[in-house]
CSV table of C-alpha atoms in Angstrom, one decimal:
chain,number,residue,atom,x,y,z
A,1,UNK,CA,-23.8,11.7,-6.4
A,2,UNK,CA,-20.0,11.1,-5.1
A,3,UNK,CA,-21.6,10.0,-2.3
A,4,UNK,CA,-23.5,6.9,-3.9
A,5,UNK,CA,-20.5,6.3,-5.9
A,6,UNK,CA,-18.5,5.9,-2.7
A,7,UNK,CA,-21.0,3.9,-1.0
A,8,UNK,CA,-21.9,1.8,-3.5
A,9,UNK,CA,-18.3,1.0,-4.2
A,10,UNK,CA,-17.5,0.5,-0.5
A,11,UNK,CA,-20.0,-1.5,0.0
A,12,UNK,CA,-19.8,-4.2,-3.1
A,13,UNK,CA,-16.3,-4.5,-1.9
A,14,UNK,CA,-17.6,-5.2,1.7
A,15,UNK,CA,-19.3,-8.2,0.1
A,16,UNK,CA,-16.4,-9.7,-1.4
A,17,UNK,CA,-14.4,-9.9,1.4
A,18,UNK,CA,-17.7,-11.1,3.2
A,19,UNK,CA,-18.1,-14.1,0.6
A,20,UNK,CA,-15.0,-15.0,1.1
A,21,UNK,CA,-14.7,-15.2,4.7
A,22,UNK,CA,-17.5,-17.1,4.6
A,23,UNK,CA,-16.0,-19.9,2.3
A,24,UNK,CA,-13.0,-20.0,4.3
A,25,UNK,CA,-15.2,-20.8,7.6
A,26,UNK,CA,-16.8,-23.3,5.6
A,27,UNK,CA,-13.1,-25.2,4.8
A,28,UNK,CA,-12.1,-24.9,8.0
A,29,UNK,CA,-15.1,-26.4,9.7
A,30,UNK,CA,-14.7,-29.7,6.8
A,31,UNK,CA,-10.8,-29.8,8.0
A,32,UNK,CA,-12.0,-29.6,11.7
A,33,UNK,CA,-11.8,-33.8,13.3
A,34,UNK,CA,-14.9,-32.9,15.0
A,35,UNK,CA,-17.9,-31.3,12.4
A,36,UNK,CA,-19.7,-28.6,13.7
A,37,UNK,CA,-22.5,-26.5,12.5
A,38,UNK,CA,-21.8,-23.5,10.0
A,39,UNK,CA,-23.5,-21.2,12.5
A,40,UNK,CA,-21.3,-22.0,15.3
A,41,UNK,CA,-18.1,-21.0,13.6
A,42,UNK,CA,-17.5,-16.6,14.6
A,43,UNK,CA,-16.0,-16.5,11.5
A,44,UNK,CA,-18.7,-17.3,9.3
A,45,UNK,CA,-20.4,-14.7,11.3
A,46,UNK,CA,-18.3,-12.3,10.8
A,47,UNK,CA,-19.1,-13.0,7.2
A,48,UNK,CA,-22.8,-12.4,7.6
A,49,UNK,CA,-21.9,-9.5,9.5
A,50,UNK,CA,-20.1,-8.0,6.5
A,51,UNK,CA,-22.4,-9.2,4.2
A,52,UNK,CA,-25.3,-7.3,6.1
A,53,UNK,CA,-23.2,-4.1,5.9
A,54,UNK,CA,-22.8,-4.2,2.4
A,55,UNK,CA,-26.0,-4.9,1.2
A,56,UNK,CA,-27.3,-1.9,4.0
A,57,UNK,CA,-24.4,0.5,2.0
A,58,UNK,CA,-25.8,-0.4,-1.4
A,59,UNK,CA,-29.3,0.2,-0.2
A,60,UNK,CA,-28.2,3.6,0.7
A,61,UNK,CA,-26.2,4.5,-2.4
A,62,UNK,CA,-29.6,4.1,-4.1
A,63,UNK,CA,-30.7,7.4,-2.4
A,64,UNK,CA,-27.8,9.5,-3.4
A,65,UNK,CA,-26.6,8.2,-7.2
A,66,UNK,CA,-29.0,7.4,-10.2
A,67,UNK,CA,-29.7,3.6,-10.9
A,68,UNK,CA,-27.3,3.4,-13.7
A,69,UNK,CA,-24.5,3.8,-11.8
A,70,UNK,CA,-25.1,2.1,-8.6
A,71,UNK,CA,-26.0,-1.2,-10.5
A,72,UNK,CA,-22.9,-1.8,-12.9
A,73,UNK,CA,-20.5,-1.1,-10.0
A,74,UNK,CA,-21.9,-4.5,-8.7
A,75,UNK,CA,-18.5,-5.7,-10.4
A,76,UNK,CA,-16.4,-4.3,-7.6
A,77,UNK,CA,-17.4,-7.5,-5.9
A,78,UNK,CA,-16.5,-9.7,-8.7
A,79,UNK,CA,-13.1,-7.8,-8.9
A,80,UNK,CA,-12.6,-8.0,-5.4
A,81,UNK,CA,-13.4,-11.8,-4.5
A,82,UNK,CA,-11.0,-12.6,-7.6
A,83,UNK,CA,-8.3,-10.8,-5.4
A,84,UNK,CA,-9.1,-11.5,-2.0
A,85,UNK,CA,-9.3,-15.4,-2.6
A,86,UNK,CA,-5.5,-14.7,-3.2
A,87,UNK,CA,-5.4,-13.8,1.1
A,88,UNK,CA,-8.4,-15.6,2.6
A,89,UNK,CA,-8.4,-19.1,0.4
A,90,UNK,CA,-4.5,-18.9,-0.9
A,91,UNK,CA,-5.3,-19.1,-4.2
A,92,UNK,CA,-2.8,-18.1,-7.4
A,93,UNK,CA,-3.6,-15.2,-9.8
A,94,UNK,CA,-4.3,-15.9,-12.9
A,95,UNK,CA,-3.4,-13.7,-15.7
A,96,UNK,CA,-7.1,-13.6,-16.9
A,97,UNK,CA,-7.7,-11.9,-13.5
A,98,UNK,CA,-5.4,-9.1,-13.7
A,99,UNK,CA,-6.6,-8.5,-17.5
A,100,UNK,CA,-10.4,-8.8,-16.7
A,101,UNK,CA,-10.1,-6.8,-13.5
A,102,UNK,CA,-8.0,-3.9,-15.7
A,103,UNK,CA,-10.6,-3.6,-18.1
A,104,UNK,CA,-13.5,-3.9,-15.4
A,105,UNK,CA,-11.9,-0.9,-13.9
A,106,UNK,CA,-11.2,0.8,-16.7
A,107,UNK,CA,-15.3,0.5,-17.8
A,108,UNK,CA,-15.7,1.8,-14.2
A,109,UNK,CA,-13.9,4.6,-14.6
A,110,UNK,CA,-15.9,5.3,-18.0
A,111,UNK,CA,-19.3,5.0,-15.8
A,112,UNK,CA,-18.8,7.5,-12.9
A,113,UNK,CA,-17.2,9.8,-15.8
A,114,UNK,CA,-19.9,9.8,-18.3
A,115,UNK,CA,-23.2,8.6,-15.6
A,116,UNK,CA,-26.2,11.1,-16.3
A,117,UNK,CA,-26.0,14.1,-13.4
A,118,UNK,CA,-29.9,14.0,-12.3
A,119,UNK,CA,-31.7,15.3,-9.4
A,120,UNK,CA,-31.3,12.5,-6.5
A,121,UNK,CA,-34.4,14.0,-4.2
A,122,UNK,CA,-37.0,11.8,-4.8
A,123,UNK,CA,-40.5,13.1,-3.3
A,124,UNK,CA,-43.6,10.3,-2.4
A,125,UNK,CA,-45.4,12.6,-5.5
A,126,UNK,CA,-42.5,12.0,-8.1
A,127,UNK,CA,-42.4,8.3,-6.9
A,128,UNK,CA,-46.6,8.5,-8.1
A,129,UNK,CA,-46.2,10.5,-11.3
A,130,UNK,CA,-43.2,7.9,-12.6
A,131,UNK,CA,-45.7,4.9,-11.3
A,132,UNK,CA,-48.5,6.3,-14.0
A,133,UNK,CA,-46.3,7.6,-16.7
A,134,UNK,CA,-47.5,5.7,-19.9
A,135,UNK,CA,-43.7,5.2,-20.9
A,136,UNK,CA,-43.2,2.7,-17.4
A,137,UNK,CA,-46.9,1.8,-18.3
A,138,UNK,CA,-45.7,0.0,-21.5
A,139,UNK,CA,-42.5,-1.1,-20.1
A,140,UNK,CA,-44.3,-3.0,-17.3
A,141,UNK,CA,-46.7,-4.8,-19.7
A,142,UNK,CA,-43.9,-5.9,-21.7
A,143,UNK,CA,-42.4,-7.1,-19.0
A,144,UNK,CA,-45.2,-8.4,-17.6
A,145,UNK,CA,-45.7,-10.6,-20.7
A,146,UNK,CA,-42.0,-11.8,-21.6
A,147,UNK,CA,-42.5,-13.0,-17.8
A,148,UNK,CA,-45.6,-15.1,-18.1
A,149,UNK,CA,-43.8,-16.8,-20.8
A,150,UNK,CA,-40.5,-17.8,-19.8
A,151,UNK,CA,-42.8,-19.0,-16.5
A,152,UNK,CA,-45.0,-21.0,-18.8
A,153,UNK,CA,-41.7,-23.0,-20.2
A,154,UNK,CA,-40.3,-22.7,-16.2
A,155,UNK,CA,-43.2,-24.4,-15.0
A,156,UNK,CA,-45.2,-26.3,-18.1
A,157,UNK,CA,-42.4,-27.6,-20.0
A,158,UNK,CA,-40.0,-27.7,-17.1
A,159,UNK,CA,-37.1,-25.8,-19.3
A,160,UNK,CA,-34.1,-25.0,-16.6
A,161,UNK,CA,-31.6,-23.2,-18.8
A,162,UNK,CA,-29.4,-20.8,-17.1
A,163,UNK,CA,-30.8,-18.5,-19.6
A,164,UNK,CA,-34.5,-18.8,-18.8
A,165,UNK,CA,-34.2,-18.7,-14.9
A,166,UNK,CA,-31.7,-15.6,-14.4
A,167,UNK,CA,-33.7,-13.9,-17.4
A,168,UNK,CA,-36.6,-14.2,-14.6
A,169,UNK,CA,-33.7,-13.3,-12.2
A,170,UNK,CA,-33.6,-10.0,-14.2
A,171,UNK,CA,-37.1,-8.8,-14.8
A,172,UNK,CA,-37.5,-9.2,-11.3
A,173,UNK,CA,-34.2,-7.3,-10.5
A,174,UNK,CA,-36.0,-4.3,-12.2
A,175,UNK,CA,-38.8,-4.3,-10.3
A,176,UNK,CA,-36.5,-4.4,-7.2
A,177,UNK,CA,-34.1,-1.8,-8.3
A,178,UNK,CA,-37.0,0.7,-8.9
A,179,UNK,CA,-38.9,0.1,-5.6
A,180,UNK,CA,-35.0,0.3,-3.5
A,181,UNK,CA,-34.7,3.6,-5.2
A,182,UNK,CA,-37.7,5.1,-4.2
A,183,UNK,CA,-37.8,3.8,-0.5
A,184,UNK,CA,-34.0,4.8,-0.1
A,185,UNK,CA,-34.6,8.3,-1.6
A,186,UNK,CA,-37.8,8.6,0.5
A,187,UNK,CA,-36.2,7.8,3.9
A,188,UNK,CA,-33.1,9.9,2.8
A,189,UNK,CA,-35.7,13.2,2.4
A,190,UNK,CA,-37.5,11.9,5.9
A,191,UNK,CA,-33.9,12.5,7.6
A,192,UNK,CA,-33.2,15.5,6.5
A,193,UNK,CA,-36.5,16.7,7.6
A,194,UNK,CA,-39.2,16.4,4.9
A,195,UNK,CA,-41.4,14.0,5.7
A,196,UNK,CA,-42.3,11.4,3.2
A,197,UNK,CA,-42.8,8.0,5.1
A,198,UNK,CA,-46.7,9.1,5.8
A,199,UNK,CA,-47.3,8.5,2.3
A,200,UNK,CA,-49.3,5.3,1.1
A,201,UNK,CA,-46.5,5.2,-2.2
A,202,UNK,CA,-43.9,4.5,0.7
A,203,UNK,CA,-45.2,1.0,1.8
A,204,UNK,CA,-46.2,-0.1,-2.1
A,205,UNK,CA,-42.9,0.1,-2.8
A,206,UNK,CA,-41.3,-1.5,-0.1
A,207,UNK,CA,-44.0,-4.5,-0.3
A,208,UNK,CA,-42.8,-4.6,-3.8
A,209,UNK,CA,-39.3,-4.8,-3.2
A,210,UNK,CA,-39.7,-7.3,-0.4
A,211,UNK,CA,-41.9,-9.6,-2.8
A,212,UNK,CA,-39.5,-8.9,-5.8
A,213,UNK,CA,-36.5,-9.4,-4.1
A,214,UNK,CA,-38.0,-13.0,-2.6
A,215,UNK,CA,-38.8,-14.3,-6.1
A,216,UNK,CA,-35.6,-13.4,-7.4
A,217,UNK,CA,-33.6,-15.1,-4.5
A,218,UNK,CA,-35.5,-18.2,-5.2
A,219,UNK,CA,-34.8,-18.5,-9.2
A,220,UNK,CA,-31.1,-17.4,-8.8
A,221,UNK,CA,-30.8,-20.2,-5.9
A,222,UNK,CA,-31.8,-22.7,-8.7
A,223,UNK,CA,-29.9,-21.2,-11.4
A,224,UNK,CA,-26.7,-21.4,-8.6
A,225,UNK,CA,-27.8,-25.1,-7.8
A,226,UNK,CA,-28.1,-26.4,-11.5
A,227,UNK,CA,-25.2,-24.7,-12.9
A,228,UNK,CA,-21.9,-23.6,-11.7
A,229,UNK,CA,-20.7,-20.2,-10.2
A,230,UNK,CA,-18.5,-19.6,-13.2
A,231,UNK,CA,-21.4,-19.8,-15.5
A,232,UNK,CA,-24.1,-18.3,-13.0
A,233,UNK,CA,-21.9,-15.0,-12.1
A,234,UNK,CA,-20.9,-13.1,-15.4
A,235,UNK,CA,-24.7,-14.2,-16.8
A,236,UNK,CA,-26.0,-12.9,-13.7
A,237,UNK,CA,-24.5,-9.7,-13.7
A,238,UNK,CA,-25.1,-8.8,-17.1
A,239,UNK,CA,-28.4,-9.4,-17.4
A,240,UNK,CA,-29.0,-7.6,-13.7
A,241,UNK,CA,-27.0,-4.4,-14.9
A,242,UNK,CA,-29.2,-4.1,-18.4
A,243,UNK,CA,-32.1,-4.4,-16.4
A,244,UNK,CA,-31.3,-1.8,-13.8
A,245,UNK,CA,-30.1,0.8,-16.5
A,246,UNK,CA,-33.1,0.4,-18.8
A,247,UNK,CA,-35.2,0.5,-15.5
A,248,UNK,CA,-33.5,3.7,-14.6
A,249,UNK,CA,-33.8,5.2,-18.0
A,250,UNK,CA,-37.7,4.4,-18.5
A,251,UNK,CA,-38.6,4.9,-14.8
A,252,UNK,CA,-36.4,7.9,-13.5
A,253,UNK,CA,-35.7,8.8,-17.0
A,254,UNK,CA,-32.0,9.5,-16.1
A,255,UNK,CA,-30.6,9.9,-19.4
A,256,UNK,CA,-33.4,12.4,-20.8
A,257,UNK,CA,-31.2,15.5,-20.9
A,258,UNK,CA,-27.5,13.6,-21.4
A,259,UNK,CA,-25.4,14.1,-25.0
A,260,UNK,CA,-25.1,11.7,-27.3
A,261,UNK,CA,-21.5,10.9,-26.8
A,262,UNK,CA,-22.1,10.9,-23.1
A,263,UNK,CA,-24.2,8.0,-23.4
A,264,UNK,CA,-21.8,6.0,-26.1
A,265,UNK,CA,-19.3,6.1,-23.7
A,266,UNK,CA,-21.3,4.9,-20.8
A,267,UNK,CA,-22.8,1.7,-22.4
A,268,UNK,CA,-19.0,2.0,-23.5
A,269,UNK,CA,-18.1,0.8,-19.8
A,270,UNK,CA,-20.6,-0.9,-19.5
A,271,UNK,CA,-19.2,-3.0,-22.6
A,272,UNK,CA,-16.1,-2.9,-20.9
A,273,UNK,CA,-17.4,-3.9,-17.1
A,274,UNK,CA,-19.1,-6.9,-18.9
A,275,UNK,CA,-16.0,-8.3,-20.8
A,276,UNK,CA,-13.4,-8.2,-17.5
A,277,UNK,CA,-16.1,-10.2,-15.7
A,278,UNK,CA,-16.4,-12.9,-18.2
A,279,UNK,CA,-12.6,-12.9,-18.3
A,280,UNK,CA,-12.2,-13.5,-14.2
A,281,UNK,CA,-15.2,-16.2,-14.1
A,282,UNK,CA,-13.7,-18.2,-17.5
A,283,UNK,CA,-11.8,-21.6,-16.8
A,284,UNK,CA,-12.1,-20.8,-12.6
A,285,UNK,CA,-13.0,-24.2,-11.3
A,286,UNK,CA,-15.3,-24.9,-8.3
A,287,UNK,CA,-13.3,-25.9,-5.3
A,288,UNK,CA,-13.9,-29.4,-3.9
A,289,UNK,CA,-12.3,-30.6,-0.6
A,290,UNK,CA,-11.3,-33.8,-1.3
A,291,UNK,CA,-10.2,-36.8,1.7
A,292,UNK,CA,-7.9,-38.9,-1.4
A,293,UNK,CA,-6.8,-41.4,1.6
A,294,UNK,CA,-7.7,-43.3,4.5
A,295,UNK,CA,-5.1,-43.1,7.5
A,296,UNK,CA,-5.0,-46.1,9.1
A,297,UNK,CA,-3.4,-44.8,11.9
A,298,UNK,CA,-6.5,-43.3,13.2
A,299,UNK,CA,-8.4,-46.7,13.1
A,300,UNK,CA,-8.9,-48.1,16.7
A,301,UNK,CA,-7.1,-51.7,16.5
A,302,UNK,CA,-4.7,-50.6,13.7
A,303,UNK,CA,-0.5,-50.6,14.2
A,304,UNK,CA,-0.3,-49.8,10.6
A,305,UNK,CA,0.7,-45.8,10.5
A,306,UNK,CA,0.6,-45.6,6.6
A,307,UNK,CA,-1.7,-44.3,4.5
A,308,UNK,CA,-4.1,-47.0,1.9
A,309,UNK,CA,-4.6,-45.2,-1.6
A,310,UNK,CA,-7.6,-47.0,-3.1
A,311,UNK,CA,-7.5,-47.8,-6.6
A,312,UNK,CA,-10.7,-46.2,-7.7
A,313,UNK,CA,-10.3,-46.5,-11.5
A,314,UNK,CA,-10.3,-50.2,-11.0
A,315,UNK,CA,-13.3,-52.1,-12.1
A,316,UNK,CA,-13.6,-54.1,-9.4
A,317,UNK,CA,-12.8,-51.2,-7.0
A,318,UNK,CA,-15.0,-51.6,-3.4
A,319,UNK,CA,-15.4,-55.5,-3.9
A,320,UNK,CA,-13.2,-58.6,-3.5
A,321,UNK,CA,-11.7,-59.6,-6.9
A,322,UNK,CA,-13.2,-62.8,-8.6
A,323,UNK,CA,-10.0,-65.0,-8.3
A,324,UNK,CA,-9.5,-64.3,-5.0
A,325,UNK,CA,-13.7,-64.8,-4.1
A,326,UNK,CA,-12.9,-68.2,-6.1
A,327,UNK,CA,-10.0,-69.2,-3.6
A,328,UNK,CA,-11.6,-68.7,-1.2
A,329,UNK,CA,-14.7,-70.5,-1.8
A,330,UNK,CA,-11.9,-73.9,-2.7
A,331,UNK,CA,-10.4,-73.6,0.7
C-alpha cells in the first residue's frame, strides 16, 4: 500500500510539472517572430512525455493502494502546478497558495494515516463476484438513472452549467476508476506469476475504461471550454474524488472492516484536501499574452522607431474621426 501511495504521489506531481512545461512551450512559441506549430517545439514534448509518465504511475498505483487513497491525492498536482508556475511561468505566490497548499497537505497526511488497510490482490473471480454483488447492482442503476437525466437537460434543453457537465464528468470517473483498478490489479497478479489476463472479465473492463474514460474527456473538454480553469479545477476534483471513494466503498468495499473514527478522520482530509484547493484556484486569473503596441520600426518603409499606443477606449477607435472625414471631403 506504501507503494501506491508513493506512486500515486510521484506521479500526480509528474503531471504538474508536465502541465506546466507545456504552457511555457506554448508562450514561448506566441513570443517567437516566426509561429511554429505546438508539436514542433521539444519542449512541449517533453511535456507530453511527462504527462505520459504520470498518468502510466497513477495507472499502476491503482494496483497496489485502495481507490480511496489513490484518487484524493490527485491534489498533489494542484499543489504542485500552484508552485512550479513560480519556476517555469515566473509567477508570484500568493498567500492563498501557501494557506491552501498547508491544509491540502495536512488532509493528505490525514488520508494515508487513516485510508482502510484492504487486501490489494485482485483475482479475474473477485473482479466477477464485485460485478454481480446486488450492493454495485443498485449503485449502477442509480447511476445509470441520475445519468440519463442530467443527459436529457445536456442534450434536450441544452443546459451547460459547470455543474451538470462535470457531474457527467463524475459518474463517468466511477466507472473508470473501478474498471483501472481491476485491470491494474489483474496485470499486477499476471507479473508476479498468476495468470489472470486469459480471463473474459480482463477485456470487459478495459473496454469499459477505454469507453468511460473517452466520454469523460469529452464533457470535461466542454466544461474547460465554457468556463474557466479556476472554476473547472476545484469542481472537478471534488466531484471526481467523491465519486472514486463511494465507488471504492460500494465496489471493493474498502471500508467494510475500518472503525468509526478511522473513517471521520479520513473524510476529515478529505474536507481538508477540498478546502486548500478551492483556496489555490480562488481569484487566479487566466493568463493572456497580450501585443498592447505596434512597433513601427519593424514596418518595411517606416523611419519611425517608436512605438503607436492606440486608443482603444475611444469611440471612434479603428476609424477616421468625423471632423477630420469632413475636412477632408472640403478640400
Amino acid at each position: 500500500q506504501l507503494l501506491g501511495v508513493l506512486l500515486a504521489a510521484a506521479s500526480n506531481f509528474l503531471i504538474s510539472v508536465s502541465l506546466n512545461i507545456q504552457k511555457c512551450a506554448h508562450l514561448r512559441l506566441v513570443c517567437q517572430a516566426e509561429q511554429k506549430p505546438y508539436y514542433m517545439s521539444k519542449l512541449w514534448w517533453c511535456g507530453i512525455t511527462l504527462l505520459g509518465l504520470g498518468e502510466v504511475g497513477n495507472f499502476t498505483a491503482y494496483g497496489f493502494a485502495p481507490i480511496t487513497l489513490v484518487a484524493p491525492l490527485g491534489c498533489v498536482s494542484v499543489i504542485g502546478s500552484a508552485f512550479i508556475s513560480v519556476f517555469f511561468l515566473k509567477k508570484t505566490t500568493r498567500t492563498a497558495d501557501i494557506l491552501g497548499g498547508t491544509l491540502a497537505i495536512t488532509g493528505m497526511c490525514l488520508l494515508v494515516t487513516f485510508a482502510p488497510n484492504v487486501r490489494q490482490e485482485l483475482t479475474a473471480r473477485q473482479v466477477q463476484n464485485y460485478l454481480v454483488s446486488w450492493p454495485f447492482l443498485v449503485y449502477s442503476i442509480l447511476e445509470i438513472i441520475i445519468f440519463c437525466i442530467l443527459l436529457y437537460f445536456y442534450k434536450r434543453k441544452a443546459v451547460k452549467h459547470i455543474v451538470v457537465l462535470l457531474m457527467m464528468v463524475a459518474l463517468l470517473a466511477s466507472l473508470t476508476v473501478i474498471a483501472v483498478k481491476a485491470v491494474s490489479s489483474m496485470i499486477v497478479l499476471s507479473v508476479k506469476g498468476k495468470m489472470q489476463l486469459t480471463c473474459s472479465v480482463f477485456y470487459i473492463m478495459i473496454v469499459l475504461m477505454a469507453t468511460s474514460c473517452a466520454f469523460q474527456i469529452k464533457f470535461l473538454n466542454q466544461a474547460a471550454h465554457l468556463y474557466e480553469a479556476t472554476a473547472v479545477v476545484p469542481i472537478n476534483f471534488m466531484f471526481f474524488t467523491t465519486s472514486a471513494i463511494i465507488s471504492g466503498v460500494i465496489f471493493y468495499q474498502e471500508f467494510q472492516t475500518a472503525a468509526l473514527l478511522s473513517v471521520f478522520m479520513f473524510l476529515f482530509g478529505c474536507l481538508l484536501s477540498f478546502l486548500g484547493v478551492i483556496i489555490i484556484a480562488r481569484n487566479k486569473k487566466e493568463e493572456h499574452l497580450q501585443i498592447p503596441f505596434i512597433d513601427c520600426g519593424h514596418i518595411p518603409g517606416q523611419k519611425l522607431t517608436g512605438k503607436v499606443q492606440p486608443d482603444s477606449h475611444s469611440s471612434c477607435y479603428g476609424t477616421l474621426n468625423k471632423e477630420d472625414d469632413s475636412v477632408k471631403r472640403q478640400s
